[in-house]
Short mmCIF file of C-alpha atoms in Angstrom, two decimals:
data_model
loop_
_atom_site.label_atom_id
_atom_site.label_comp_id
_atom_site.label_asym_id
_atom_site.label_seq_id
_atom_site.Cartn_x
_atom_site.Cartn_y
_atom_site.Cartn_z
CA UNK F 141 0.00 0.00 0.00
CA UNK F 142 1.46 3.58 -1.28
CA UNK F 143 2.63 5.89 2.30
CA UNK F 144 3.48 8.98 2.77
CA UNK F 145 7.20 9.35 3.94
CA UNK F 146 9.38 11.47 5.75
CA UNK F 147 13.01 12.45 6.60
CA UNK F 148 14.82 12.79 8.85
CA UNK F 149 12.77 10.87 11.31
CA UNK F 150 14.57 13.03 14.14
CA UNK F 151 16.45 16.56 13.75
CA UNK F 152 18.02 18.42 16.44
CA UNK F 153 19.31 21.89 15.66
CA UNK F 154 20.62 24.79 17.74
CA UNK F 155 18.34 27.95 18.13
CA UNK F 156 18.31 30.44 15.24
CA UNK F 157 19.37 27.85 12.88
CA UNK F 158 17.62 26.87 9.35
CA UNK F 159 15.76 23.17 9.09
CA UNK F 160 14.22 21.46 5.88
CA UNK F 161 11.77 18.75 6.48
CA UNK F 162 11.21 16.46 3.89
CA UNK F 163 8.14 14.70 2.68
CA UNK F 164 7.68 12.45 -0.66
CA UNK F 165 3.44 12.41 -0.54
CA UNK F 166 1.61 9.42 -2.18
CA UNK F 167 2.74 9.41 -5.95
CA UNK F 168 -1.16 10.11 -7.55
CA UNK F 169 -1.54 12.80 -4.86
CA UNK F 170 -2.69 17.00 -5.58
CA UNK F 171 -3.05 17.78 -1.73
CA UNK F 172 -0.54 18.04 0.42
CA UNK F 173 0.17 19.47 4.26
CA UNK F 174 2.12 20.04 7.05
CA UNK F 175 0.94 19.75 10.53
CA UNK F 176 2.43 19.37 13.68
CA UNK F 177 1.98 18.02 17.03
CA UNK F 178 3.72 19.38 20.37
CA UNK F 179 4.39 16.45 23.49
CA UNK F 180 1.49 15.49 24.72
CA UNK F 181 -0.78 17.69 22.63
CA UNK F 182 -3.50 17.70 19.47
CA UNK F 183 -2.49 18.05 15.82
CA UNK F 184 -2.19 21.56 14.80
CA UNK F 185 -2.79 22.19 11.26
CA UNK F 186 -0.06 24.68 9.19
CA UNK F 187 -0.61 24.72 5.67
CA UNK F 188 -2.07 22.92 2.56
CA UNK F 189 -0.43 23.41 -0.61
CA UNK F 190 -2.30 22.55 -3.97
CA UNK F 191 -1.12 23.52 -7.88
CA UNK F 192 2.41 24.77 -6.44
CA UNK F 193 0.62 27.54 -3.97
CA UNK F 194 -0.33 27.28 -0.58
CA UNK F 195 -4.43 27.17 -0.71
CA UNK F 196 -4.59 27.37 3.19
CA UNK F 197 -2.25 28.24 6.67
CA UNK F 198 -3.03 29.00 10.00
CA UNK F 199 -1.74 31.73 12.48
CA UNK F 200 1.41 29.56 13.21
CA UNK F 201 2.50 29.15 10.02
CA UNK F 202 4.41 33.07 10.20
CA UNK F 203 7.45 34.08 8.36
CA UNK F 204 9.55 32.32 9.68
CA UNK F 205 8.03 29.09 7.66
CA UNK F 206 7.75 28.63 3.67
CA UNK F 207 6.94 25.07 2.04
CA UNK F 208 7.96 23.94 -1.52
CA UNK F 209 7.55 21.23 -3.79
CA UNK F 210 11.28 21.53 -5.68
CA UNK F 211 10.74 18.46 -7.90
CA UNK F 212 7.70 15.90 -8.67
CA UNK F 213 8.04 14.11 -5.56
CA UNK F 214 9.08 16.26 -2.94
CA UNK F 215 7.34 18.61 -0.59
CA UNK F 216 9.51 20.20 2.07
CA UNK F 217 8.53 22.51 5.13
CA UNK F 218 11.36 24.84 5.92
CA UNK F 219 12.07 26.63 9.43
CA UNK F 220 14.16 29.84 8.71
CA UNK F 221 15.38 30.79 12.11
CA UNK F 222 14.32 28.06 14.65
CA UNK F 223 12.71 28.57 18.26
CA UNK F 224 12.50 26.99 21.06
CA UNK F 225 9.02 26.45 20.78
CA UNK F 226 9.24 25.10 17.16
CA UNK F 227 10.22 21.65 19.13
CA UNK F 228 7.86 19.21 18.19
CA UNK F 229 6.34 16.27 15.48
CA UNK F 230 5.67 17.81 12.33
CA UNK F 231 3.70 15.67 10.17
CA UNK F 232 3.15 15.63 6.29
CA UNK F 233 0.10 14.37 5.26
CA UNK F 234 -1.20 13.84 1.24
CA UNK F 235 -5.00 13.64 -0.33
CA UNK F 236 -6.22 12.73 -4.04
CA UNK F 237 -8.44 15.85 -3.70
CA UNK F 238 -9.59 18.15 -0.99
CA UNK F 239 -13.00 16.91 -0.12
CA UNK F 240 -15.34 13.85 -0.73
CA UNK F 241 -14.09 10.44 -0.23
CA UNK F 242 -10.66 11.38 -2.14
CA UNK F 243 -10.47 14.26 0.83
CA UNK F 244 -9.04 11.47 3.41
CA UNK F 245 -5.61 12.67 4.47
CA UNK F 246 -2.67 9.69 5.02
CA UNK F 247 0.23 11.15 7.29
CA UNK F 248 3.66 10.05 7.31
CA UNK F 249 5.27 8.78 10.27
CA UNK F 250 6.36 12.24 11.10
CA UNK F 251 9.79 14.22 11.92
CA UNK F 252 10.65 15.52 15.37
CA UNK F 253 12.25 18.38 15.66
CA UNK F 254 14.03 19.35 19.39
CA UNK F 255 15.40 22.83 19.27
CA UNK F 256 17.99 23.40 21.51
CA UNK V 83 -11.76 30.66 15.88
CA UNK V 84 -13.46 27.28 14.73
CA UNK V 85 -12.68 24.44 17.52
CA UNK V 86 -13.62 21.12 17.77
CA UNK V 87 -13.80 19.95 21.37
CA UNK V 88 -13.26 16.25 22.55
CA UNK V 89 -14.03 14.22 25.73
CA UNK V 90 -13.20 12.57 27.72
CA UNK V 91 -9.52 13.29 27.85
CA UNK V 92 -8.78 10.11 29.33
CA UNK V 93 -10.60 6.81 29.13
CA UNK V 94 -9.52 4.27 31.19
CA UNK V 95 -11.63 0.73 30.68
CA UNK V 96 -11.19 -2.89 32.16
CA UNK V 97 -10.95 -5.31 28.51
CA UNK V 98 -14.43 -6.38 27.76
CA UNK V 99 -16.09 -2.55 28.80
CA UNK V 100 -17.52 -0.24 26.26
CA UNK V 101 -15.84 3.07 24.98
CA UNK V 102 -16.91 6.25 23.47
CA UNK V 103 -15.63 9.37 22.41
CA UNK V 104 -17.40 12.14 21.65
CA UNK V 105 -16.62 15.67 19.39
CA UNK V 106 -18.35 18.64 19.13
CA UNK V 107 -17.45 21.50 16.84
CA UNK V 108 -18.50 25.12 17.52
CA UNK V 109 -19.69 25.27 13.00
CA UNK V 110 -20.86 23.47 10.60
CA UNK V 111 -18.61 20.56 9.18
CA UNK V 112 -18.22 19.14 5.54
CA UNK V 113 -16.66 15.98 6.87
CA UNK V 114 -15.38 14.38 10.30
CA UNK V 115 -12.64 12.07 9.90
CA UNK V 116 -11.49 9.89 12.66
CA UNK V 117 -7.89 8.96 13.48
CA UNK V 118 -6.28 6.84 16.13
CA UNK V 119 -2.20 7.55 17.18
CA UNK V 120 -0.46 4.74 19.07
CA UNK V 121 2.12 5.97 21.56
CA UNK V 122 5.03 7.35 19.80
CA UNK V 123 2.91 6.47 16.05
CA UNK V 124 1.63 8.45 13.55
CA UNK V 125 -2.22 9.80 12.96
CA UNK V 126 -3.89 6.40 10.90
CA UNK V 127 -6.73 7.09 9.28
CA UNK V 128 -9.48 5.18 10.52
CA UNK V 129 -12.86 6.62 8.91
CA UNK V 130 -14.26 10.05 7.25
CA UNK V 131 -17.99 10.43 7.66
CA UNK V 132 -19.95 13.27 5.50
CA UNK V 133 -23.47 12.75 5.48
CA UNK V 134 -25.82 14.15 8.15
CA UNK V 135 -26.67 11.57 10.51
CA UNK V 136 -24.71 9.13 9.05
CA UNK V 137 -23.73 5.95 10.82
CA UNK V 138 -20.77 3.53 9.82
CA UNK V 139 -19.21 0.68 11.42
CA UNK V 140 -15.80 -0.93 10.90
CA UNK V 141 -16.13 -5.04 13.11
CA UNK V 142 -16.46 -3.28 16.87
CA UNK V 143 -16.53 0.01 15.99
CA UNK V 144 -19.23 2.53 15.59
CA UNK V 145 -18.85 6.26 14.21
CA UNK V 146 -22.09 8.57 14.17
CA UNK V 147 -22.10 12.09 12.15
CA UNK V 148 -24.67 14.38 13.88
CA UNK V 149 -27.76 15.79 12.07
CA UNK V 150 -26.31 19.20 12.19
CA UNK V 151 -23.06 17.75 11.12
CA UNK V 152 -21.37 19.52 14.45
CA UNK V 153 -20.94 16.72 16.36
CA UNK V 154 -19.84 13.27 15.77
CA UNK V 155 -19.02 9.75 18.43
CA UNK V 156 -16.83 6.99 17.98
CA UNK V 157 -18.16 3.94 20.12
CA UNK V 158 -15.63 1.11 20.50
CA UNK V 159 -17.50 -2.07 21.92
CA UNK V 160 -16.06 -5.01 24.13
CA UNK V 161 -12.70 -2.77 24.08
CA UNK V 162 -9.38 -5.00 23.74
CA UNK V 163 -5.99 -4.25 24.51
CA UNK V 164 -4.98 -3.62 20.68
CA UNK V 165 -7.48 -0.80 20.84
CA UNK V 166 -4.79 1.50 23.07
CA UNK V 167 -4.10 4.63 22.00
CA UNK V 168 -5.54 8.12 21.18
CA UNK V 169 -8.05 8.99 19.20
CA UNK V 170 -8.60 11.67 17.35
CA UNK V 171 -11.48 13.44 15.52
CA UNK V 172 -10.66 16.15 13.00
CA UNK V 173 -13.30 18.13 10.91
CA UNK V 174 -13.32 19.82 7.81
CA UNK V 175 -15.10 23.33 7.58
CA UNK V 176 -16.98 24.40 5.00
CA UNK V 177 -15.34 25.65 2.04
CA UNK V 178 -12.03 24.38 3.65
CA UNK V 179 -9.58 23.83 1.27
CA UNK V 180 -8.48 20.56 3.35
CA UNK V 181 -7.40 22.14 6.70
CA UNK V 182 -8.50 19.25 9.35
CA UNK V 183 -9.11 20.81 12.92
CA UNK V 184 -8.45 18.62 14.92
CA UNK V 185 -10.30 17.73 18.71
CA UNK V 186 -7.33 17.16 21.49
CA UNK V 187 -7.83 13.46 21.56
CA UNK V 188 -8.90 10.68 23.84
CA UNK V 189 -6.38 9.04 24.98
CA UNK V 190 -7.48 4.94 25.94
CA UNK V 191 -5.91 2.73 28.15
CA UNK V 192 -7.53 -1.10 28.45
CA UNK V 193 -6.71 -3.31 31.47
CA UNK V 194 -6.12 -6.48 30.60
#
């Protein structure tokens, strides 16, 4: 059965520094999203990305963040100047479309990020 | 802005007991999905329900979509140990282009 993966499955980085996630979504896949999930806490949603734009984000997903899709296969999340509070599981997920029965979302196994 | 609440937090059932989980969003939903997360795992889809009042079952469990499509249950019966974990529901607004809210989970723990 296709998945969604991810790398690395664990990054620690210093504060301030720069961090790409990566993602390859499931091959027949338009949707695609980042999401993450503090210790202990719910998924947050951060942005869905659809035709090489971002169609949605939420508050969190400031400046500081920017996603990408640099080839056919790979969708990347990228932290610009890391904080403290950016520590967490970030999770790509991938859809055929963005509603209906096609609109179910399969996540990857996820990529935590400790900022130090 | 939109939120979809979820209790109980915690469930904690002896194996054999009934479990349910309830969500309630403060708008209208197109869709509810339900996902469960095993310690240290990944969201895994386990349903998306889009029909008012719909009902759907997968062997022991039961998922309900509320008339008004702002509330929604997941009812796990004769719970087992493999059911541990947390489950989550996340809707889908209207006119969302795919943003799931998520509810904060319920986490389940089954005595053996």
């Amino acid at each position: 059965e296709p998945e969604v993966t991810q790398t690395p499955s664990h990054q620690v980085t210093q504060m301030g520094q720069e961090v790409i996630l990566r993602c390859v979504p499931i091959s027949n896949h338009l949707y695609f999203y980042w999401y993450r999930q503090i210790l202990g806490q719910k998924v947050e949603f951060l942005v869905s990305f659809y035709n090489n734009e971002i169609s949605e984000k939420s508050e969190i997903f400031d400046d500081q963040f920017s996603v990408e899709r640099p080839d056919g296969s790979n969708f990347t999340l990228k932290i610009r100047s890391t904080k403290l509070e950016d520590s967490a599981m970030y999770f790509c997920a991938s859809s055929s479309t963005s509603g209906g029965a096609g609109g179910t979302q399969y996540f990857g196994p996820g990529t935590r990020l400790l900022v130090l | 802005g939109q939120q979809v609440m979820q209790i109980p937090q915690y469930q904690h059932v002896q194996e054999g007991e009934d479990f349910t989980t309830y969500c309630n969003s403060s708008t209208t939903l197109s869709n509810i999905q339900w996902y469960k997360q095993r310690p240290g795992g990944h969201p895994v889809f386990l349903i998306q329900l889009v029909k008012s009042g719909e009902v759907k079952k997968q062997k022991r469990l039961t998922f309900q979509f509320g008339e008004a499509k702002k509330n929604s249950s997941l009812h796990i019966t004769a719970t087992q140990t493999t059911d541990v974990g947390t489950y989550f529901c996340a809707g889908r607004r209207v006119g969302s282009q795919g943003n799931l809210i998520f509810g904060k989970g319920t986490k389940l723990s089954v005595k053996p």
